[in-house]
Short mmCIF file of C-alpha atoms in Angstrom, two decimals:
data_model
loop_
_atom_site.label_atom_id
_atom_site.label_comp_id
_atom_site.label_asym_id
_atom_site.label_seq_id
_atom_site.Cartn_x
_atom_site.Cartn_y
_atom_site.Cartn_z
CA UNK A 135 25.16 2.54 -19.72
CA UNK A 136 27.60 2.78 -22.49
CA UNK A 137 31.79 1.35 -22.16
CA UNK A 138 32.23 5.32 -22.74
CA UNK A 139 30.52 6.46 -19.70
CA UNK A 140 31.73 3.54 -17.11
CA UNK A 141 35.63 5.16 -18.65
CA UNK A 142 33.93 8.29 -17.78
CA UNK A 143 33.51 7.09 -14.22
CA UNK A 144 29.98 9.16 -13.82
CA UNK A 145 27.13 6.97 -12.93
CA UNK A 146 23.34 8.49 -12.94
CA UNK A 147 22.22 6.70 -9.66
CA UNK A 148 18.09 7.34 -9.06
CA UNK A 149 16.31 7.62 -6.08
CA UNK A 150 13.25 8.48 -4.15
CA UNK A 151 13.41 12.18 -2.78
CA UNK A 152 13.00 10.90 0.97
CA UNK A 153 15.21 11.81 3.67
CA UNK A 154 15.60 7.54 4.53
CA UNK A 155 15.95 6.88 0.72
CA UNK A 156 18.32 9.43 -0.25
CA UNK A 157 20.53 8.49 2.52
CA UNK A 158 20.51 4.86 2.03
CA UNK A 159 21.13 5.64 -1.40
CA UNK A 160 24.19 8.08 -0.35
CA UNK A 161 25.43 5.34 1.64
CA UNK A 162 25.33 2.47 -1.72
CA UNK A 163 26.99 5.36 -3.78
CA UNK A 164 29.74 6.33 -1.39
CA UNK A 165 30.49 2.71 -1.38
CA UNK A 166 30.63 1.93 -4.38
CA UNK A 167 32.84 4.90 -5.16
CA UNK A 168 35.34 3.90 -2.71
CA UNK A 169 35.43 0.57 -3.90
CA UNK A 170 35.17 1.91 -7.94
CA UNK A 171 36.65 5.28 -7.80
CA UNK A 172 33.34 5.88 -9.60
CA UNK A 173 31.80 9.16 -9.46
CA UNK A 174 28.05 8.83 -8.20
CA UNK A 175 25.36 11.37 -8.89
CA UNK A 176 22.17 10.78 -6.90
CA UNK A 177 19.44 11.66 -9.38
CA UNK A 178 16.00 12.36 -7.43
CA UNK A 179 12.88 10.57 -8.70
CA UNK A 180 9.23 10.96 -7.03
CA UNK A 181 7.06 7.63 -7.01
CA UNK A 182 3.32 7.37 -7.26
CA UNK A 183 3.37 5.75 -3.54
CA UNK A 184 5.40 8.94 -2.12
CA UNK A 185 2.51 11.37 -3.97
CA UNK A 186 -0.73 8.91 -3.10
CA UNK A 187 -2.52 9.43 0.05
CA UNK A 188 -3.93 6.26 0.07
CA UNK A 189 -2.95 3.30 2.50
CA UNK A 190 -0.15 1.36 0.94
CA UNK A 191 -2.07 -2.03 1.97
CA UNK A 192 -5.09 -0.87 0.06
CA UNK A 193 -2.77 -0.24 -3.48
CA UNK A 194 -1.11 -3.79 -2.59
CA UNK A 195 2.00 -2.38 -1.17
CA UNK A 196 5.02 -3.67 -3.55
CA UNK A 197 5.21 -1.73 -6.38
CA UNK A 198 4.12 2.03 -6.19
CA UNK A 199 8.26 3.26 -4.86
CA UNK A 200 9.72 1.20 -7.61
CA UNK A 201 7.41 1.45 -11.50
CA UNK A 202 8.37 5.41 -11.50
CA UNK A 203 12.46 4.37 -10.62
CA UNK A 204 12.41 1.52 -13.26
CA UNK A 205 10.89 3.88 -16.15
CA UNK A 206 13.46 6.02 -15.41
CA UNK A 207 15.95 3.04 -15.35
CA UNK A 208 15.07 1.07 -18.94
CA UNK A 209 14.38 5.09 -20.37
CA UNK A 210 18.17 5.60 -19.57
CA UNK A 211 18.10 9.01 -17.61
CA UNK A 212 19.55 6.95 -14.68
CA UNK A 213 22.25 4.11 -14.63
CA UNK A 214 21.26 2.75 -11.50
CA UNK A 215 18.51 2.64 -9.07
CA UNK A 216 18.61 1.64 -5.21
CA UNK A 217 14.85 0.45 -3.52
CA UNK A 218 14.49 -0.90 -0.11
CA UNK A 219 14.30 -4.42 -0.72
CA UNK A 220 10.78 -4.94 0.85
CA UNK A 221 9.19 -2.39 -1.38
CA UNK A 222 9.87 -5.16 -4.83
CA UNK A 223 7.68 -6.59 -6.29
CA UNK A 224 8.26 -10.26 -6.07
CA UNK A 225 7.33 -11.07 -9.91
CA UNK A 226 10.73 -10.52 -11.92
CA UNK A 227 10.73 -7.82 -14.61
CA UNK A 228 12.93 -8.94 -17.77
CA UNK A 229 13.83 -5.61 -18.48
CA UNK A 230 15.93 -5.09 -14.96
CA UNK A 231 18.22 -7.17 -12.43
CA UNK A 232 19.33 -6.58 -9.09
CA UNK A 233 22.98 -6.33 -10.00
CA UNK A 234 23.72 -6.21 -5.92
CA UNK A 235 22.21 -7.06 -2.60
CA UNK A 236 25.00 -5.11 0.18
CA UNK A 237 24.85 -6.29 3.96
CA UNK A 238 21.66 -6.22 5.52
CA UNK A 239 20.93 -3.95 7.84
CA UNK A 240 19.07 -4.73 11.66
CA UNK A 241 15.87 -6.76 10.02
CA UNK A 242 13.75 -6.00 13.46
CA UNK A 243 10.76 -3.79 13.77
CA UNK A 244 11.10 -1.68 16.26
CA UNK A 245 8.28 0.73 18.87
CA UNK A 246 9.06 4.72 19.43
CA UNK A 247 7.51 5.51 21.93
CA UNK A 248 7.41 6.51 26.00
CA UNK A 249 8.14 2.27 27.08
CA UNK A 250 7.70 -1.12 25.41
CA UNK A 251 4.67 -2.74 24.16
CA UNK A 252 4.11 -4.38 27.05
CA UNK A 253 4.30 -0.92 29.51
CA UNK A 254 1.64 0.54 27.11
CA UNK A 255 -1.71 0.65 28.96
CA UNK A 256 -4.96 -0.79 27.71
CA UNK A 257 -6.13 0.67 24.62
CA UNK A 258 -3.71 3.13 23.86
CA UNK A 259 -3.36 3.90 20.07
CA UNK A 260 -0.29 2.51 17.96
CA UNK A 261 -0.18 3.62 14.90
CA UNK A 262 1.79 1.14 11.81
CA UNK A 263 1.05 1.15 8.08
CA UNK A 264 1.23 -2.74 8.16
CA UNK A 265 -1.06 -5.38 8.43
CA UNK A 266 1.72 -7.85 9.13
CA UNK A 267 2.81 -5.74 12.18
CA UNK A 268 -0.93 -5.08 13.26
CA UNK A 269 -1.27 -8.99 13.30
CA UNK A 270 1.90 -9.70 14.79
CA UNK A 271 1.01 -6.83 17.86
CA UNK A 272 -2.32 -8.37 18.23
CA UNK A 273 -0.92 -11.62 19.20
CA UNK A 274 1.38 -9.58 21.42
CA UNK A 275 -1.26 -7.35 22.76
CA UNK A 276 -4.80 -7.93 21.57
CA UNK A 277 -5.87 -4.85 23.82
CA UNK A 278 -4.59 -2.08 22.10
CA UNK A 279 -5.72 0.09 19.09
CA UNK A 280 -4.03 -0.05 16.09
CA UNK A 281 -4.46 2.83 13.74
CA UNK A 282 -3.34 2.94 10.39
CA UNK A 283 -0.69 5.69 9.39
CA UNK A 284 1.20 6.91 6.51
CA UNK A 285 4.38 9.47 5.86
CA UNK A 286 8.03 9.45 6.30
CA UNK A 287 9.59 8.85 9.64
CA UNK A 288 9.55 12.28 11.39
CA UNK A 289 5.83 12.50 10.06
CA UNK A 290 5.19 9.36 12.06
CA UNK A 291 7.28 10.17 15.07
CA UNK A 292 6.02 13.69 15.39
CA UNK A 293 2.71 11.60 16.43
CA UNK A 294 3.91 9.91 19.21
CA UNK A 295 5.49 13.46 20.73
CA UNK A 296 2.32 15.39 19.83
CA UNK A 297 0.33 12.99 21.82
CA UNK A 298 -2.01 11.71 19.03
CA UNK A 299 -0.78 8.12 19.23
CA UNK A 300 0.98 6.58 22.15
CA UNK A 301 3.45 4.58 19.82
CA UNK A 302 4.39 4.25 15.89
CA UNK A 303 6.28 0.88 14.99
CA UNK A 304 8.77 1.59 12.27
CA UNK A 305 11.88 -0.41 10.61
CA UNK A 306 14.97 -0.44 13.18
CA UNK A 307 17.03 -0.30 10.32
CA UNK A 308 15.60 2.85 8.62
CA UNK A 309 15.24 4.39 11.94
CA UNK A 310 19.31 3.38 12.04
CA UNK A 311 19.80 4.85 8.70
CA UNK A 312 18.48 8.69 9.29
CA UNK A 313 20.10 8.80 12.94
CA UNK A 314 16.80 8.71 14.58
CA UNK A 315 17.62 4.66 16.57
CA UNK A 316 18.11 6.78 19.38
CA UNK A 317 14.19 6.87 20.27
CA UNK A 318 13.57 3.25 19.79
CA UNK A 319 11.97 2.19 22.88
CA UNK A 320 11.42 -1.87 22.03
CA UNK A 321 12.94 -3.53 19.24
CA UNK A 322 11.26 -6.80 18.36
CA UNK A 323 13.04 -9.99 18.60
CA UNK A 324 11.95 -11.92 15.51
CA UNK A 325 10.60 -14.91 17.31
CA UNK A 326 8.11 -12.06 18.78
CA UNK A 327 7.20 -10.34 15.65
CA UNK A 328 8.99 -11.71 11.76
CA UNK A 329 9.93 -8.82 9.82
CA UNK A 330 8.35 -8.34 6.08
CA UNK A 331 10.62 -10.39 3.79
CA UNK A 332 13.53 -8.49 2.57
CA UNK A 333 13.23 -5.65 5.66
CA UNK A 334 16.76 -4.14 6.42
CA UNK A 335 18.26 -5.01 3.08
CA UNK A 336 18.57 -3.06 -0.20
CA UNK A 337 18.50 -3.97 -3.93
CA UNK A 338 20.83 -2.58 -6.18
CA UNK A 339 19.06 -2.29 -9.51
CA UNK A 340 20.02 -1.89 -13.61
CA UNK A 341 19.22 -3.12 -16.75
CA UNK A 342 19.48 -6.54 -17.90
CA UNK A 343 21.18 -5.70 -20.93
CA UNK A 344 24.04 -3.53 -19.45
CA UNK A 345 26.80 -6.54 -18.88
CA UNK A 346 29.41 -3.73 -18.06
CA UNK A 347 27.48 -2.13 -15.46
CA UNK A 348 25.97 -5.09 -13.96
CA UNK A 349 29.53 -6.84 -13.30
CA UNK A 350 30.74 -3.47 -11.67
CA UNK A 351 27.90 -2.85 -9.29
CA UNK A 352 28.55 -6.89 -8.15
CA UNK A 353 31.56 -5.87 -5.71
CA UNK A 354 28.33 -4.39 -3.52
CA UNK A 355 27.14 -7.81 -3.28
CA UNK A 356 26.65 -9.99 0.09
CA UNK A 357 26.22 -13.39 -0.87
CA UNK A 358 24.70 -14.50 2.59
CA UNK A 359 22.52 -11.59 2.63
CA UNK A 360 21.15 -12.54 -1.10
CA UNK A 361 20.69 -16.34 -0.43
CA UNK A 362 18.42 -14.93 2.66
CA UNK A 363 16.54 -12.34 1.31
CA UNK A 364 16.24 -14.74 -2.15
CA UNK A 365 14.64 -17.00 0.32
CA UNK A 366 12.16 -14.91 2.02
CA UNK A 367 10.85 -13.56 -1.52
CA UNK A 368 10.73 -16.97 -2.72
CA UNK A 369 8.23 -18.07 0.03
CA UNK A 370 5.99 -14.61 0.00
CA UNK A 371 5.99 -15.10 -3.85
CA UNK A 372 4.68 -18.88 -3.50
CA UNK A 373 2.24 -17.75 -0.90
CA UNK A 374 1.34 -14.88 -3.37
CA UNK A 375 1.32 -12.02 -0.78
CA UNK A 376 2.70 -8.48 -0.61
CA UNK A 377 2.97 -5.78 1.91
CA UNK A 378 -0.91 -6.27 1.75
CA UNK A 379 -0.75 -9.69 3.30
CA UNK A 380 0.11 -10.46 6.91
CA UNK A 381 3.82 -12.44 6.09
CA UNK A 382 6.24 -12.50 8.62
CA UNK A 383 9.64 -13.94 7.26
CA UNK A 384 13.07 -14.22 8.23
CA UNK A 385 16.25 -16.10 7.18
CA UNK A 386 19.82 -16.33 8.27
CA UNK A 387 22.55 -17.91 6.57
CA UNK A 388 25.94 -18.41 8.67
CA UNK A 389 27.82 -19.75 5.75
CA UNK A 390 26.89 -23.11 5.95
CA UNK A 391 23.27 -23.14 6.81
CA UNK A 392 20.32 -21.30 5.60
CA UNK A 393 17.43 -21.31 8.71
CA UNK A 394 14.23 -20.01 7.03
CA UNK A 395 11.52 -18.89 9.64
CA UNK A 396 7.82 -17.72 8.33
CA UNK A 397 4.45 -16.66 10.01
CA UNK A 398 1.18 -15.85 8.25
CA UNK A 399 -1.32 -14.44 10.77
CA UNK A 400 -4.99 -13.59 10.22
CA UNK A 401 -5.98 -10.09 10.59
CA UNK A 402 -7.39 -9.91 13.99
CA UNK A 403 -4.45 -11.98 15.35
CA UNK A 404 -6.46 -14.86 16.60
CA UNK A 405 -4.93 -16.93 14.11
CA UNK A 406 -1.51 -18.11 12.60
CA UNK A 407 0.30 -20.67 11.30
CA UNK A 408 4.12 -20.67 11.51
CA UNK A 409 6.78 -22.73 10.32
CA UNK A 410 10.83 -23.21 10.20
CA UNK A 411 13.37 -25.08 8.04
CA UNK A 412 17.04 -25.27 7.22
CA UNK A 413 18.97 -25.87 4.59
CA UNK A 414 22.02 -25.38 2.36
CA UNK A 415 22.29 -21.52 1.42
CA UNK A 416 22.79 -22.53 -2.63
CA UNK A 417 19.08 -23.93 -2.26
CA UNK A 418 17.60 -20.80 -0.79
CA UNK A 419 14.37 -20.27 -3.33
CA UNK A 420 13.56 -23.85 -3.22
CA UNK A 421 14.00 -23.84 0.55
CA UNK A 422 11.28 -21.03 0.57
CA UNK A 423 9.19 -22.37 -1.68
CA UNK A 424 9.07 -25.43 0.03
CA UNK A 425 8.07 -24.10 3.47
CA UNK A 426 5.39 -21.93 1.60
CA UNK A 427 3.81 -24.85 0.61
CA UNK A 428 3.82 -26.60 3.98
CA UNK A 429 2.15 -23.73 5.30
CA UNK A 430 -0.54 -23.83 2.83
CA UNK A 431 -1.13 -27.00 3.62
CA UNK A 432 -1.42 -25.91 7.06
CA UNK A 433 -4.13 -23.39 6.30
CA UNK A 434 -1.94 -20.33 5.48
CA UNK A 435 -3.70 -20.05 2.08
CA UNK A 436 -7.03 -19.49 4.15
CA UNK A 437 -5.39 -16.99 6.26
CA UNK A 438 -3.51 -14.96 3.57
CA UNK A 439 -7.65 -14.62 1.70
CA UNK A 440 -8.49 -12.70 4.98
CA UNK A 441 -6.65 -9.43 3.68
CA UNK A 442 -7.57 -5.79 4.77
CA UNK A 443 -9.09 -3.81 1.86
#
């Protein structure tokens, strides 16, 4: 982004052509506008993962919303690029920074459906995308049958009220985002089931090299929500999982404290190994790197090698 076009005040501001991505992308640009006075145009970009038919867990999950957004991004036909936080790879690209990290949305899964998990009878068929969430529900409710899924949210929904699954588990805070929270049934406290690392926040994405554009887009940034999310990623990273791997991870910083909780949980849910810590919110990727490597040495590493395919 040149000094001419930031003058100009119109920023190029890509996103995937979804209903939840285009309005979580609304939401950063009409932000960022009233806090700018920048003009925001949403530019829409299709991704390999919204085109694929194949299971996300079986392409590795992180990755396959974001390449098509970033080739856009260092190509210059967008300024700016907004991703779900969750969907990043955790391996930095040199190229790109995320500029901003805004307040974090609810980080809770959550059931649609007719009552909670626990109302569901034997062997009725939820349907989730994630093996994380199928390994956190089997510890919840070995009973039931878990059947993989894929599409947007009213794809997944319109399941439940055709009567082909008894229950989808989505993101509260996408189901928040598109008006749709309404039809949650159970949310999830996170000492039942740990979100994905980074679910419920958003990254705010440019290029490296565009000083101008990266100090602007920092008034979007939420310095508690980064040093939590920054710890999360730091601990799937060290444990060398993705969307793929069953990773459970949430942290919470109240300004003086980071707490850093983390689950890894074999496929079939008969086994897991979970651990907490605390620390000071300046230390967060060492605090999840650290925990990482006390739950490999716990037997997490075994766990995470028993991935779907």
């Amino acid at each position: 982004m040149s000094g001419e076009a930031l003058k100009l005040g119109v920023l190029r501001l890509g996103t995937r052509r979804s209903l939840m991505a285009t309005t979580q992308s609304g939401q950063v640009a009409d932000r960022l506008t009233a806090l700018t006075g920048h003009t925001v145009e949403l530019v829409g970009v299709t991704t390999f993962g919204d085109v694929t038919k194949t299971q996300l867990a079986q392409l590795g999950g992180t990755g396959v919303f974001v390449s098509a957004l970033r080739d856009k991004l260092i190509a210059g036909d967008i300024d700016f690029a907004v991703h779900s936080l969750k969907d990043l790879p955790t391996k930095p690209d040199p190229r790109v920074v995320v500029a901003a990290i805004p307040p974090r949305d609810d980080p809770r899964d959550a059931l649609v459906g007719p009552a909670g998990l626990a109302d569901l009878p034997p062997g009725a068929r939820v349907g989730t995308g994630s093996p994380r969430r199928v390994a956190q529900l089997r510890l919840l409710r070995p009973d039931l049958d878990y059947v993989p899924i894929r599409g947007n949210a009213d794809t997944r929904i319109g399941k439940v009220t055709s009567g082909e699954l008894s229950a989808v588990v989505l993101a509260a805070a996408g189901l928040g985002r598109i008006g749709r929270q309404a039809e949650i049934s159970q949310l999830f406290d996170v000492d039942e089931m740990l979100p994905a690392p980074g679910q419920g926040a958003l990254a705010v994405e440019c290029r490296a090299d565009d000083a101008a554009l990266v100090e602007l887009l920092a008034v979007l940034d939420d310095p508690r929500t980064r040093a939590a999310v920054t710890a999360e990623r730091a601990l799937l990273a060290t444990l060398e999982g993705g969307c793929h791997a069953p990773v459970g991870a949430y942290a919470a910083d109240d300004g003086h404290i980071l707490n850093l909780t983390a689950t890894v949980v074999a496929i079939d849910g008969a086994r897991s190994v979970r651990k907490s810590t605390a620390g000071d919110p300046s230390a967060a990727m060492e605090l999840g790197r650290d925990l990482a490597a006390a739950m490999i040495a716990e037997g997490a590493g075994t766990l995470m090698g028993e991935r779907t395919h």
